[in-house]
Amino acid sequence: MAEKIIYDTDPGIDDALGLLLLAASPEIDLLAITVTHGNTSQEKCLNNALKLVELTGITKVPVARGAEEPLVKELSVAEETHGEGGLGYAILPKSAISPCSELAHDLIIRLVRENPGEVTLLCVGPMTNIALAFLKAPDIVSKVRRIVSMGGAIHYPGNVTPQAEYNVFCDPEAFEIVLKSGIDFTLVPLDVTYQCILTTDHLEKITEARSEIRNFIFDSTRFYMEFHEDYQGIKGCAINDPLAAAILLDPTLVKNRDYYLTIELTSPTSKAKTIADHYGLLKSAPNAKVSMEVDVERFMELFINRMNRLQ
Ligand code: RIB
Ligand code: CA
């Protein structure tokens, strides 16, 4: 049976590619898309999500307006990475679809209560919506099947400060609330996502997708590749969020380690750093499965094959 998921996202170029992957994958029963602040403002992310739903034809999937800002810290956006509109150079027509009436955290609460034990929360942005849902309805923590979250950096450097990964940095307090909830938590950190670099050679293999889809992929990733080259000296772009989505399709793509994970919340230089107790020195039971190895070739092949299915 298809895995029921809620995609919590801040589209965002790689978020968008992750949504394309979900739309091309019958293994997934996409119950809802919940939008959060992050790569750009919540409003722009919401409009992008509505446009992407129309582009991919999954128009029956409800899209919910989410948190405009983090729980505690000030809003951070990444328009140098994803562009002023959040989708790089890609221009999509204004969507005819409206967001659903429920707010993101309320939709999460309702769907999880209606499908106890069955819903996976695939989180590829800051964790604000999830934390709000858990704070408002603590009963759902035991009803969520699992969380798969793109975020954090274990041995790999941060991408927003030397120590912190962007999604966690955007709302570290929300991340800690979710991490400490005791939920079945899988983290997909930069350690594996930065091995998954989409290049122009990969793009040349996306020949079968519908032209609007191909144009979107090319125009959005062209901006994203320029960012990676200018800021990080990388030829190509890290497709972080699609890897987290792909793990739902094929868990053998990665090798996970069970870690006791904590997050730094007070240090001025290391705030939002995700810390894995690699040797078990703190004698605390593991609270997260962390993807530390990835089969890059198989993932890229899966990604390209699924993009080519989008007709
Ligand atoms: O650090 C990478 C993450 O931050 C990705 O989810 C990207 O979309 C940004 O939100
Ligand atoms: Ca994202």
PDB file of C-alpha atoms and ligand atoms in Angstrom:
ATOM      1  CA  MET A   1       0.000   0.000   0.000  1.00  0.00           C
ATOM      2  CA  ALA A   2       1.263   3.512  -0.833  1.00  0.00           C
ATOM      3  CA  GLU A   3       2.890   5.329   2.087  1.00  0.00           C
ATOM      4  CA  LYS A   4       0.752   8.199   3.359  1.00  0.00           C
ATOM      5  CA  ILE A   5       2.849  11.352   3.620  1.00  0.00           C
ATOM      6  CA  ILE A   6       2.547  15.037   4.382  1.00  0.00           C
ATOM      7  CA  TYR A   7       5.225  17.118   2.632  1.00  0.00           C
ATOM      8  CA  ASP A   8       6.251  20.046   4.846  1.00  0.00           C
ATOM      9  CA  THR A   9       8.233  22.353   2.629  1.00  0.00           C
ATOM     10  CA  ASP A  10       9.671  25.812   1.874  1.00  0.00           C
ATOM     11  CA  PRO A  11       9.807  25.825  -1.971  1.00  0.00           C
ATOM     12  CA  GLY A  12      12.678  26.525  -2.772  1.00  0.00           C
ATOM     13  CA  ILE A  13      14.334  24.939  -5.775  1.00  0.00           C
ATOM     14  CA  ASP A  14      15.309  21.605  -4.272  1.00  0.00           C
ATOM     15  CA  ASP A  15      11.962  21.459  -2.437  1.00  0.00           C
ATOM     16  CA  ALA A  16      10.324  21.799  -5.848  1.00  0.00           C
ATOM     17  CA  LEU A  17      12.431  18.973  -7.280  1.00  0.00           C
ATOM     18  CA  GLY A  18      11.420  16.874  -4.272  1.00  0.00           C
ATOM     19  CA  LEU A  19       7.756  17.589  -5.026  1.00  0.00           C
ATOM     20  CA  LEU A  20       8.276  16.569  -8.663  1.00  0.00           C
ATOM     21  CA  LEU A  21       9.770  13.311  -7.420  1.00  0.00           C
ATOM     22  CA  LEU A  22       6.792  12.654  -5.136  1.00  0.00           C
ATOM     23  CA  ALA A  23       4.375  13.486  -7.973  1.00  0.00           C
ATOM     24  CA  ALA A  24       6.125  10.904 -10.181  1.00  0.00           C
ATOM     25  CA  SER A  25       6.022   8.162  -7.565  1.00  0.00           C
ATOM     26  CA  PRO A  26       2.950   5.940  -7.139  1.00  0.00           C
ATOM     27  CA  GLU A  27       4.530   4.478  -3.988  1.00  0.00           C
ATOM     28  CA  ILE A  28       3.494   7.711  -2.280  1.00  0.00           C
ATOM     29  CA  ASP A  29       0.008   8.774  -1.189  1.00  0.00           C
ATOM     30  CA  LEU A  30       0.542  12.522  -0.808  1.00  0.00           C
ATOM     31  CA  LEU A  31      -2.137  13.567   1.692  1.00  0.00           C
ATOM     32  CA  ALA A  32      -1.139  17.238   1.871  1.00  0.00           C
ATOM     33  CA  ILE A  33       1.513  19.848   1.265  1.00  0.00           C
ATOM     34  CA  THR A  34       2.126  22.147   4.233  1.00  0.00           C
ATOM     35  CA  VAL A  35       4.160  25.267   3.618  1.00  0.00           C
ATOM     36  CA  THR A  36       6.574  27.043   5.928  1.00  0.00           C
ATOM     37  CA  HIS A  37       8.797  30.112   5.919  1.00  0.00           C
ATOM     38  CA  GLY A  38      12.354  29.298   4.917  1.00  0.00           C
ATOM     39  CA  ASN A  39      14.028  29.708   1.546  1.00  0.00           C
ATOM     40  CA  THR A  40      11.840  32.751   1.057  1.00  0.00           C
ATOM     41  CA  SER A  41       8.796  34.219   2.809  1.00  0.00           C
ATOM     42  CA  GLN A  42       5.911  31.883   3.640  1.00  0.00           C
ATOM     43  CA  GLU A  43       3.722  33.816   1.211  1.00  0.00           C
ATOM     44  CA  LYS A  44       6.129  33.276  -1.680  1.00  0.00           C
ATOM     45  CA  CYS A  45       6.685  29.644  -0.668  1.00  0.00           C
ATOM     46  CA  LEU A  46       2.900  29.146  -0.600  1.00  0.00           C
ATOM     47  CA  ASN A  47       2.458  30.655  -4.055  1.00  0.00           C
ATOM     48  CA  ASN A  48       5.295  28.468  -5.330  1.00  0.00           C
ATOM     49  CA  ALA A  49       3.694  25.351  -3.862  1.00  0.00           C
ATOM     50  CA  LEU A  50       0.374  26.201  -5.521  1.00  0.00           C
ATOM     51  CA  LYS A  51       2.130  26.748  -8.866  1.00  0.00           C
ATOM     52  CA  LEU A  52       4.009  23.447  -8.544  1.00  0.00           C
ATOM     53  CA  VAL A  53       0.839  21.519  -7.756  1.00  0.00           C
ATOM     54  CA  GLU A  54      -0.610  22.865 -10.991  1.00  0.00           C
ATOM     55  CA  LEU A  55       2.598  22.151 -12.951  1.00  0.00           C
ATOM     56  CA  THR A  56       2.635  18.522 -11.806  1.00  0.00           C
ATOM     57  CA  GLY A  57      -1.118  18.043 -12.052  1.00  0.00           C
ATOM     58  CA  ILE A  58      -1.572  16.864  -8.449  1.00  0.00           C
ATOM     59  CA  THR A  59      -4.319  19.447  -8.037  1.00  0.00           C
ATOM     60  CA  LYS A  60      -6.357  17.369  -5.587  1.00  0.00           C
ATOM     61  CA  VAL A  61      -3.618  17.574  -2.947  1.00  0.00           C
ATOM     62  CA  PRO A  62      -4.514  20.242  -0.361  1.00  0.00           C
ATOM     63  CA  VAL A  63      -1.903  22.971   0.120  1.00  0.00           C
ATOM     64  CA  ALA A  64      -1.935  24.657   3.523  1.00  0.00           C
ATOM     65  CA  ARG A  65      -0.611  28.049   4.572  1.00  0.00           C
ATOM     66  CA  GLY A  66       1.917  27.643   7.388  1.00  0.00           C
ATOM     67  CA  ALA A  67       4.157  29.496   9.790  1.00  0.00           C
ATOM     68  CA  GLU A  68       5.232  32.961   8.690  1.00  0.00           C
ATOM     69  CA  GLU A  69       8.194  33.016  11.093  1.00  0.00           C
ATOM     70  CA  PRO A  70      10.167  30.849  13.519  1.00  0.00           C
ATOM     71  CA  LEU A  71       9.091  30.137  17.118  1.00  0.00           C
ATOM     72  CA  VAL A  72      11.751  32.332  18.723  1.00  0.00           C
ATOM     73  CA  LYS A  73      14.411  33.754  16.397  1.00  0.00           C
ATOM     74  CA  GLU A  74      13.937  36.286  13.615  1.00  0.00           C
ATOM     75  CA  LEU A  75      13.030  35.166  10.114  1.00  0.00           C
ATOM     76  CA  SER A  76      15.919  34.096   7.824  1.00  0.00           C
ATOM     77  CA  VAL A  77      15.448  33.669   4.076  1.00  0.00           C
ATOM     78  CA  ALA A  78      17.883  32.393   1.424  1.00  0.00           C
ATOM     79  CA  GLU A  79      17.054  34.332  -1.701  1.00  0.00           C
ATOM     80  CA  GLU A  80      20.704  34.341  -2.755  1.00  0.00           C
ATOM     81  CA  THR A  81      20.347  30.548  -3.000  1.00  0.00           C
ATOM     82  CA  HIS A  82      16.860  30.169  -4.448  1.00  0.00           C
ATOM     83  CA  GLY A  83      16.207  33.558  -6.036  1.00  0.00           C
ATOM     84  CA  GLU A  84      13.929  36.450  -5.090  1.00  0.00           C
ATOM     85  CA  GLY A  85      10.854  34.422  -6.020  1.00  0.00           C
ATOM     86  CA  GLY A  86      12.217  31.177  -4.586  1.00  0.00           C
ATOM     87  CA  LEU A  87      12.354  29.130  -7.814  1.00  0.00           C
ATOM     88  CA  GLY A  88      15.518  30.524  -9.419  1.00  0.00           C
ATOM     89  CA  TYR A  89      15.069  31.587 -13.033  1.00  0.00           C
ATOM     90  CA  ALA A  90      11.917  29.491 -13.450  1.00  0.00           C
ATOM     91  CA  ILE A  91       8.747  31.452 -14.069  1.00  0.00           C
ATOM     92  CA  LEU A  92       5.487  29.571 -13.535  1.00  0.00           C
ATOM     93  CA  PRO A  93       2.029  30.975 -14.272  1.00  0.00           C
ATOM     94  CA  LYS A  94      -0.030  32.240 -11.315  1.00  0.00           C
ATOM     95  CA  SER A  95      -1.906  29.250  -9.929  1.00  0.00           C
ATOM     96  CA  ALA A  96      -5.681  28.998 -10.165  1.00  0.00           C
ATOM     97  CA  ILE A  97      -5.589  26.872  -7.036  1.00  0.00           C
ATOM     98  CA  SER A  98      -6.196  28.380  -3.591  1.00  0.00           C
ATOM     99  CA  PRO A  99      -4.736  27.162  -0.329  1.00  0.00           C
ATOM    100  CA  CYS A 100      -7.058  25.036   1.817  1.00  0.00           C
ATOM    101  CA  SER A 101      -8.886  26.718   4.672  1.00  0.00           C
ATOM    102  CA  GLU A 102      -6.937  24.961   7.439  1.00  0.00           C
ATOM    103  CA  LEU A 103      -3.579  26.229   8.626  1.00  0.00           C
ATOM    104  CA  ALA A 104      -0.661  23.836   8.203  1.00  0.00           C
ATOM    105  CA  HIS A 105      -0.367  22.716  11.822  1.00  0.00           C
ATOM    106  CA  ASP A 106      -4.141  22.161  12.100  1.00  0.00           C
ATOM    107  CA  LEU A 107      -4.168  20.123   8.878  1.00  0.00           C
ATOM    108  CA  ILE A 108      -1.280  18.020  10.190  1.00  0.00           C
ATOM    109  CA  ILE A 109      -3.160  17.413  13.455  1.00  0.00           C
ATOM    110  CA  ARG A 110      -6.392  16.429  11.681  1.00  0.00           C
ATOM    111  CA  LEU A 111      -4.789  14.110   9.113  1.00  0.00           C
ATOM    112  CA  VAL A 112      -2.617  12.362  11.698  1.00  0.00           C
ATOM    113  CA  ARG A 113      -5.617  11.825  14.014  1.00  0.00           C
ATOM    114  CA  GLU A 114      -7.646  10.479  11.062  1.00  0.00           C
ATOM    115  CA  ASN A 115      -4.824   8.101  10.048  1.00  0.00           C
ATOM    116  CA  PRO A 116      -3.248   6.986  13.331  1.00  0.00           C
ATOM    117  CA  GLY A 117       0.087   5.240  12.874  1.00  0.00           C
ATOM    118  CA  GLU A 118       0.066   5.671   9.099  1.00  0.00           C
ATOM    119  CA  VAL A 119       1.305   9.176   8.244  1.00  0.00           C
ATOM    120  CA  THR A 120       4.948   9.998   7.563  1.00  0.00           C
ATOM    121  CA  LEU A 121       5.920  13.658   7.900  1.00  0.00           C
ATOM    122  CA  LEU A 122       8.503  14.386   5.187  1.00  0.00           C
ATOM    123  CA  CYS A 123      10.069  17.634   6.399  1.00  0.00           C
ATOM    124  CA  VAL A 124      12.347  19.546   4.055  1.00  0.00           C
ATOM    125  CA  GLY A 125      12.247  23.017   5.589  1.00  0.00           C
ATOM    126  CA  PRO A 126      12.356  24.574   9.048  1.00  0.00           C
ATOM    127  CA  MET A 127      10.367  22.532  11.583  1.00  0.00           C
ATOM    128  CA  THR A 128       8.050  25.312  12.756  1.00  0.00           C
ATOM    129  CA  ASN A 129       4.764  23.774  11.526  1.00  0.00           C
ATOM    130  CA  ILE A 130       5.582  20.409  13.097  1.00  0.00           C
ATOM    131  CA  ALA A 131       6.526  21.957  16.425  1.00  0.00           C
ATOM    132  CA  LEU A 132       3.311  24.034  16.438  1.00  0.00           C
ATOM    133  CA  ALA A 133       1.292  20.882  15.761  1.00  0.00           C
ATOM    134  CA  PHE A 134       3.024  18.979  18.577  1.00  0.00           C
ATOM    135  CA  LEU A 135       2.587  21.875  21.012  1.00  0.00           C
ATOM    136  CA  LYS A 136      -1.127  22.257  20.179  1.00  0.00           C
ATOM    137  CA  ALA A 137      -1.889  18.527  20.068  1.00  0.00           C
ATOM    138  CA  PRO A 138       0.678  16.461  21.984  1.00  0.00           C
ATOM    139  CA  ASP A 139      -1.483  13.374  21.417  1.00  0.00           C
ATOM    140  CA  ILE A 140      -0.413  13.219  17.758  1.00  0.00           C
ATOM    141  CA  VAL A 141       3.239  12.509  18.585  1.00  0.00           C
ATOM    142  CA  SER A 142       2.372   8.859  19.202  1.00  0.00           C
ATOM    143  CA  LYS A 143       0.067   8.764  16.171  1.00  0.00           C
ATOM    144  CA  VAL A 144       2.627   9.921  13.576  1.00  0.00           C
ATOM    145  CA  ARG A 145       4.230   6.931  11.854  1.00  0.00           C
ATOM    146  CA  ARG A 146       7.641   8.632  11.525  1.00  0.00           C
ATOM    147  CA  ILE A 147       9.418  11.825  10.540  1.00  0.00           C
ATOM    148  CA  VAL A 148      11.982  11.925   7.744  1.00  0.00           C
ATOM    149  CA  SER A 149      13.713  15.287   7.896  1.00  0.00           C
ATOM    150  CA  MET A 150      16.269  16.839   5.553  1.00  0.00           C
ATOM    151  CA  GLY A 151      18.450  18.850   7.898  1.00  0.00           C
ATOM    152  CA  GLY A 152      21.493  19.111  10.075  1.00  0.00           C
ATOM    153  CA  ALA A 153      25.159  18.427   9.484  1.00  0.00           C
ATOM    154  CA  ILE A 154      27.113  15.849  11.487  1.00  0.00           C
ATOM    155  CA  HIS A 155      30.733  15.771  10.259  1.00  0.00           C
ATOM    156  CA  TYR A 156      30.052  18.027   7.247  1.00  0.00           C
ATOM    157  CA  PRO A 157      30.388  21.845   7.572  1.00  0.00           C
ATOM    158  CA  GLY A 158      27.301  23.976   7.932  1.00  0.00           C
ATOM    159  CA  ASN A 159      25.881  25.790   4.927  1.00  0.00           C
ATOM    160  CA  VAL A 160      24.541  28.870   6.714  1.00  0.00           C
ATOM    161  CA  THR A 161      27.135  29.210   9.498  1.00  0.00           C
ATOM    162  CA  PRO A 162      30.312  27.144   9.740  1.00  0.00           C
ATOM    163  CA  GLN A 163      28.415  24.797  12.078  1.00  0.00           C
ATOM    164  CA  ALA A 164      24.718  25.022  11.193  1.00  0.00           C
ATOM    165  CA  GLU A 165      22.632  23.635   8.369  1.00  0.00           C
ATOM    166  CA  TYR A 166      19.957  25.981   7.009  1.00  0.00           C
ATOM    167  CA  ASN A 167      16.680  24.206   7.925  1.00  0.00           C
ATOM    168  CA  VAL A 168      17.777  23.688  11.524  1.00  0.00           C
ATOM    169  CA  PHE A 169      19.274  27.207  11.693  1.00  0.00           C
ATOM    170  CA  CYS A 170      15.982  28.772  10.582  1.00  0.00           C
ATOM    171  CA  ASP A 171      14.159  27.447  13.644  1.00  0.00           C
ATOM    172  CA  PRO A 172      16.441  25.573  16.064  1.00  0.00           C
ATOM    173  CA  GLU A 173      13.918  25.700  18.901  1.00  0.00           C
ATOM    174  CA  ALA A 174      11.309  24.002  16.722  1.00  0.00           C
ATOM    175  CA  PHE A 175      13.850  21.348  15.711  1.00  0.00           C
ATOM    176  CA  GLU A 176      14.607  20.646  19.386  1.00  0.00           C
ATOM    177  CA  ILE A 177      10.905  20.306  20.270  1.00  0.00           C
ATOM    178  CA  VAL A 178      10.492  17.692  17.528  1.00  0.00           C
ATOM    179  CA  LEU A 179      13.777  15.921  18.352  1.00  0.00           C
ATOM    180  CA  LYS A 180      12.878  15.682  22.063  1.00  0.00           C
ATOM    181  CA  SER A 181       9.323  14.483  21.361  1.00  0.00           C
ATOM    182  CA  GLY A 182      10.508  10.870  21.197  1.00  0.00           C
ATOM    183  CA  ILE A 183       9.081  10.381  17.713  1.00  0.00           C
ATOM    184  CA  ASP A 184      10.565   7.900  15.209  1.00  0.00           C
ATOM    185  CA  PHE A 185      12.997  10.412  13.669  1.00  0.00           C
ATOM    186  CA  THR A 186      15.215   9.987  10.615  1.00  0.00           C
ATOM    187  CA  LEU A 187      17.610  12.819   9.786  1.00  0.00           C
ATOM    188  CA  VAL A 188      19.052  13.249   6.276  1.00  0.00           C
ATOM    189  CA  PRO A 189      21.980  15.647   6.824  1.00  0.00           C
ATOM    190  CA  LEU A 190      24.338  17.538   4.535  1.00  0.00           C
ATOM    191  CA  ASP A 191      26.812  14.686   5.031  1.00  0.00           C
ATOM    192  CA  VAL A 192      24.828  12.673   2.472  1.00  0.00           C
ATOM    193  CA  THR A 193      22.924  15.330   0.539  1.00  0.00           C
ATOM    194  CA  TYR A 194      26.113  17.142  -0.485  1.00  0.00           C
ATOM    195  CA  GLN A 195      27.297  13.938  -2.127  1.00  0.00           C
ATOM    196  CA  CYS A 196      24.240  14.180  -4.406  1.00  0.00           C
ATOM    197  CA  ILE A 197      25.310  16.885  -6.852  1.00  0.00           C
ATOM    198  CA  LEU A 198      23.031  17.289  -9.874  1.00  0.00           C
ATOM    199  CA  THR A 199      25.097  18.363 -12.896  1.00  0.00           C
ATOM    200  CA  THR A 200      24.361  19.456 -16.451  1.00  0.00           C
ATOM    201  CA  ASP A 201      25.285  15.924 -17.525  1.00  0.00           C
ATOM    202  CA  HIS A 202      22.394  14.633 -15.412  1.00  0.00           C
ATOM    203  CA  LEU A 203      20.054  17.275 -16.848  1.00  0.00           C
ATOM    204  CA  GLU A 204      20.876  16.119 -20.363  1.00  0.00           C
ATOM    205  CA  LYS A 205      19.390  12.723 -19.461  1.00  0.00           C
ATOM    206  CA  ILE A 206      16.026  14.287 -18.627  1.00  0.00           C
ATOM    207  CA  THR A 207      14.722  14.038 -22.180  1.00  0.00           C
ATOM    208  CA  GLU A 208      11.298  12.426 -21.808  1.00  0.00           C
ATOM    209  CA  ALA A 209       9.653  14.785 -19.324  1.00  0.00           C
ATOM    210  CA  ARG A 210       6.923  17.135 -20.587  1.00  0.00           C
ATOM    211  CA  SER A 211       8.462  20.353 -21.924  1.00  0.00           C
ATOM    212  CA  GLU A 212       7.030  22.544 -19.127  1.00  0.00           C
ATOM    213  CA  ILE A 213       8.568  20.204 -16.580  1.00  0.00           C
ATOM    214  CA  ARG A 214      11.954  20.119 -18.388  1.00  0.00           C
ATOM    215  CA  ASN A 215      11.951  23.897 -18.715  1.00  0.00           C
ATOM    216  CA  PHE A 216      11.174  24.257 -15.014  1.00  0.00           C
ATOM    217  CA  ILE A 217      13.945  21.867 -14.000  1.00  0.00           C
ATOM    218  CA  PHE A 218      16.477  23.558 -16.284  1.00  0.00           C
ATOM    219  CA  ASP A 219      15.528  27.141 -15.345  1.00  0.00           C
ATOM    220  CA  SER A 220      15.343  26.543 -11.608  1.00  0.00           C
ATOM    221  CA  THR A 221      18.566  24.503 -11.376  1.00  0.00           C
ATOM    222  CA  ARG A 222      20.503  26.950 -13.572  1.00  0.00           C
ATOM    223  CA  PHE A 223      20.129  29.576 -10.810  1.00  0.00           C
ATOM    224  CA  TYR A 224      20.838  26.967  -8.107  1.00  0.00           C
ATOM    225  CA  MET A 225      24.026  25.803  -9.894  1.00  0.00           C
ATOM    226  CA  GLU A 226      25.250  29.394 -10.181  1.00  0.00           C
ATOM    227  CA  PHE A 227      24.793  29.780  -6.416  1.00  0.00           C
ATOM    228  CA  HIS A 228      26.712  26.549  -5.689  1.00  0.00           C
ATOM    229  CA  GLU A 229      29.578  27.558  -7.948  1.00  0.00           C
ATOM    230  CA  ASP A 230      29.784  31.161  -6.724  1.00  0.00           C
ATOM    231  CA  TYR A 231      29.431  30.449  -2.998  1.00  0.00           C
ATOM    232  CA  GLN A 232      30.728  26.903  -2.557  1.00  0.00           C
ATOM    233  CA  GLY A 233      32.890  26.183  -5.604  1.00  0.00           C
ATOM    234  CA  ILE A 234      30.669  23.245  -6.568  1.00  0.00           C
ATOM    235  CA  LYS A 235      30.003  22.366 -10.230  1.00  0.00           C
ATOM    236  CA  GLY A 236      26.338  21.479 -10.019  1.00  0.00           C
ATOM    237  CA  CYS A 237      23.791  21.702  -7.208  1.00  0.00           C
ATOM    238  CA  ALA A 238      23.095  19.637  -4.100  1.00  0.00           C
ATOM    239  CA  ILE A 239      19.608  18.158  -4.399  1.00  0.00           C
ATOM    240  CA  ASN A 240      19.053  17.886  -0.654  1.00  0.00           C
ATOM    241  CA  ASP A 241      15.269  17.565  -0.459  1.00  0.00           C
ATOM    242  CA  PRO A 242      14.868  15.031  -3.302  1.00  0.00           C
ATOM    243  CA  LEU A 243      17.215  12.686  -1.427  1.00  0.00           C
ATOM    244  CA  ALA A 244      14.992  12.823   1.654  1.00  0.00           C
ATOM    245  CA  ALA A 245      11.982  12.062  -0.553  1.00  0.00           C
ATOM    246  CA  ALA A 246      13.816   9.274  -2.386  1.00  0.00           C
ATOM    247  CA  ILE A 247      14.549   7.499   0.902  1.00  0.00           C
ATOM    248  CA  LEU A 248      10.796   6.933   1.252  1.00  0.00           C
ATOM    249  CA  LEU A 249      10.830   5.268  -2.173  1.00  0.00           C
ATOM    250  CA  ASP A 250      13.939   3.159  -1.558  1.00  0.00           C
ATOM    251  CA  PRO A 251      15.352   3.080   1.984  1.00  0.00           C
ATOM    252  CA  THR A 252      18.340   1.056   0.736  1.00  0.00           C
ATOM    253  CA  LEU A 253      19.700   4.197  -0.940  1.00  0.00           C
ATOM    254  CA  VAL A 254      21.229   5.205   2.402  1.00  0.00           C
ATOM    255  CA  LYS A 255      22.861   3.593   5.399  1.00  0.00           C
ATOM    256  CA  ASN A 256      21.616   4.992   8.717  1.00  0.00           C
ATOM    257  CA  ARG A 257      23.358   5.081  12.061  1.00  0.00           C
ATOM    258  CA  ASP A 258      21.443   5.214  15.367  1.00  0.00           C
ATOM    259  CA  TYR A 259      22.673   8.271  17.235  1.00  0.00           C
ATOM    260  CA  TYR A 260      21.816  10.182  20.376  1.00  0.00           C
ATOM    261  CA  LEU A 261      21.362  13.559  18.703  1.00  0.00           C
ATOM    262  CA  THR A 262      21.311  16.957  20.397  1.00  0.00           C
ATOM    263  CA  ILE A 263      21.231  20.515  19.134  1.00  0.00           C
ATOM    264  CA  GLU A 264      23.225  23.510  20.361  1.00  0.00           C
ATOM    265  CA  LEU A 265      20.894  26.403  21.247  1.00  0.00           C
ATOM    266  CA  THR A 266      23.035  28.911  23.191  1.00  0.00           C
ATOM    267  CA  SER A 267      26.515  29.207  21.651  1.00  0.00           C
ATOM    268  CA  PRO A 268      26.938  32.370  19.535  1.00  0.00           C
ATOM    269  CA  THR A 269      29.275  30.507  17.159  1.00  0.00           C
ATOM    270  CA  SER A 270      27.692  27.039  17.122  1.00  0.00           C
ATOM    271  CA  LYS A 271      23.965  27.755  17.547  1.00  0.00           C
ATOM    272  CA  ALA A 272      21.812  25.216  15.634  1.00  0.00           C
ATOM    273  CA  LYS A 273      24.677  22.738  15.315  1.00  0.00           C
ATOM    274  CA  THR A 274      23.339  19.150  15.323  1.00  0.00           C
ATOM    275  CA  ILE A 275      25.556  16.990  17.522  1.00  0.00           C
ATOM    276  CA  ALA A 276      25.714  13.186  17.185  1.00  0.00           C
ATOM    277  CA  ASP A 277      27.175  11.223  20.109  1.00  0.00           C
ATOM    278  CA  HIS A 278      29.239   9.068  17.773  1.00  0.00           C
ATOM    279  CA  TYR A 279      30.902   6.917  20.469  1.00  0.00           C
ATOM    280  CA  GLY A 280      27.957   6.854  22.934  1.00  0.00           C
ATOM    281  CA  LEU A 281      29.969   8.903  25.443  1.00  0.00           C
ATOM    282  CA  LEU A 282      26.854  10.467  26.979  1.00  0.00           C
ATOM    283  CA  LYS A 283      25.368   7.033  27.737  1.00  0.00           C
ATOM    284  CA  SER A 284      22.022   8.165  26.353  1.00  0.00           C
ATOM    285  CA  ALA A 285      19.792   5.985  24.218  1.00  0.00           C
ATOM    286  CA  PRO A 286      19.724   6.894  20.517  1.00  0.00           C
ATOM    287  CA  ASN A 287      16.867   9.239  19.528  1.00  0.00           C
ATOM    288  CA  ALA A 288      17.508   9.443  15.788  1.00  0.00           C
ATOM    289  CA  LYS A 289      18.430   7.414  12.759  1.00  0.00           C
ATOM    290  CA  VAL A 290      20.914   9.522  10.776  1.00  0.00           C
ATOM    291  CA  SER A 291      21.698   8.802   7.131  1.00  0.00           C
ATOM    292  CA  MET A 292      25.486   8.772   6.940  1.00  0.00           C
ATOM    293  CA  GLU A 293      26.147   6.924   3.663  1.00  0.00           C
ATOM    294  CA  VAL A 294      24.350   7.173   0.308  1.00  0.00           C
ATOM    295  CA  ASP A 295      24.465   5.260  -2.967  1.00  0.00           C
ATOM    296  CA  VAL A 296      24.774   8.397  -5.085  1.00  0.00           C
ATOM    297  CA  GLU A 297      24.665   6.676  -8.450  1.00  0.00           C
ATOM    298  CA  ARG A 298      21.491   4.750  -7.686  1.00  0.00           C
ATOM    299  CA  PHE A 299      19.832   7.841  -6.255  1.00  0.00           C
ATOM    300  CA  MET A 300      20.655  10.012  -9.270  1.00  0.00           C
ATOM    301  CA  GLU A 301      19.435   7.254 -11.598  1.00  0.00           C
ATOM    302  CA  LEU A 302      16.162   7.016  -9.660  1.00  0.00           C
ATOM    303  CA  PHE A 303      15.742  10.799  -9.712  1.00  0.00           C
ATOM    304  CA  ILE A 304      16.324  11.109 -13.460  1.00  0.00           C
ATOM    305  CA  ASN A 305      14.113   8.137 -14.278  1.00  0.00           C
ATOM    306  CA  ARG A 306      11.259   9.612 -12.229  1.00  0.00           C
ATOM    307  CA  MET A 307      11.664  13.078 -13.790  1.00  0.00           C
ATOM    308  CA  ASN A 308      11.328  11.392 -17.185  1.00  0.00           C
ATOM    309  CA  ARG A 309       7.993   9.923 -16.071  1.00  0.00           C
ATOM    310  CA  LEU A 310       6.465  13.383 -15.665  1.00  0.00           C
ATOM    311  CA  GLN A 311       4.390  13.724 -18.841  1.00  0.00           C
TER     312      GLN A 311
HETATM  313  O1  RIB B   1      20.280  23.060   3.890  1.00  0.00           O
HETATM  314  C1  RIB B   1      19.487  22.642   2.802  1.00  0.00           C
HETATM  315  C2  RIB B   1      18.041  22.845   3.093  1.00  0.00           C
HETATM  316  O2  RIB B   1      17.790  24.232   3.288  1.00  0.00           O
HETATM  317  C3  RIB B   1      17.131  22.427   1.921  1.00  0.00           C
HETATM  318  O3  RIB B   1      15.900  21.974   2.432  1.00  0.00           O
HETATM  319  C4  RIB B   1      16.944  23.707   1.160  1.00  0.00           C
HETATM  320  O4  RIB B   1      15.693  23.746   0.466  1.00  0.00           O
HETATM  321  C5  RIB B   1      16.920  24.717   2.272  1.00  0.00           C
HETATM  322  O5  RIB B   1      15.595  24.779   2.782  1.00  0.00           O
HETATM  323 CA    CA B   2      13.836  23.007   1.716  1.00  0.00          CA
END
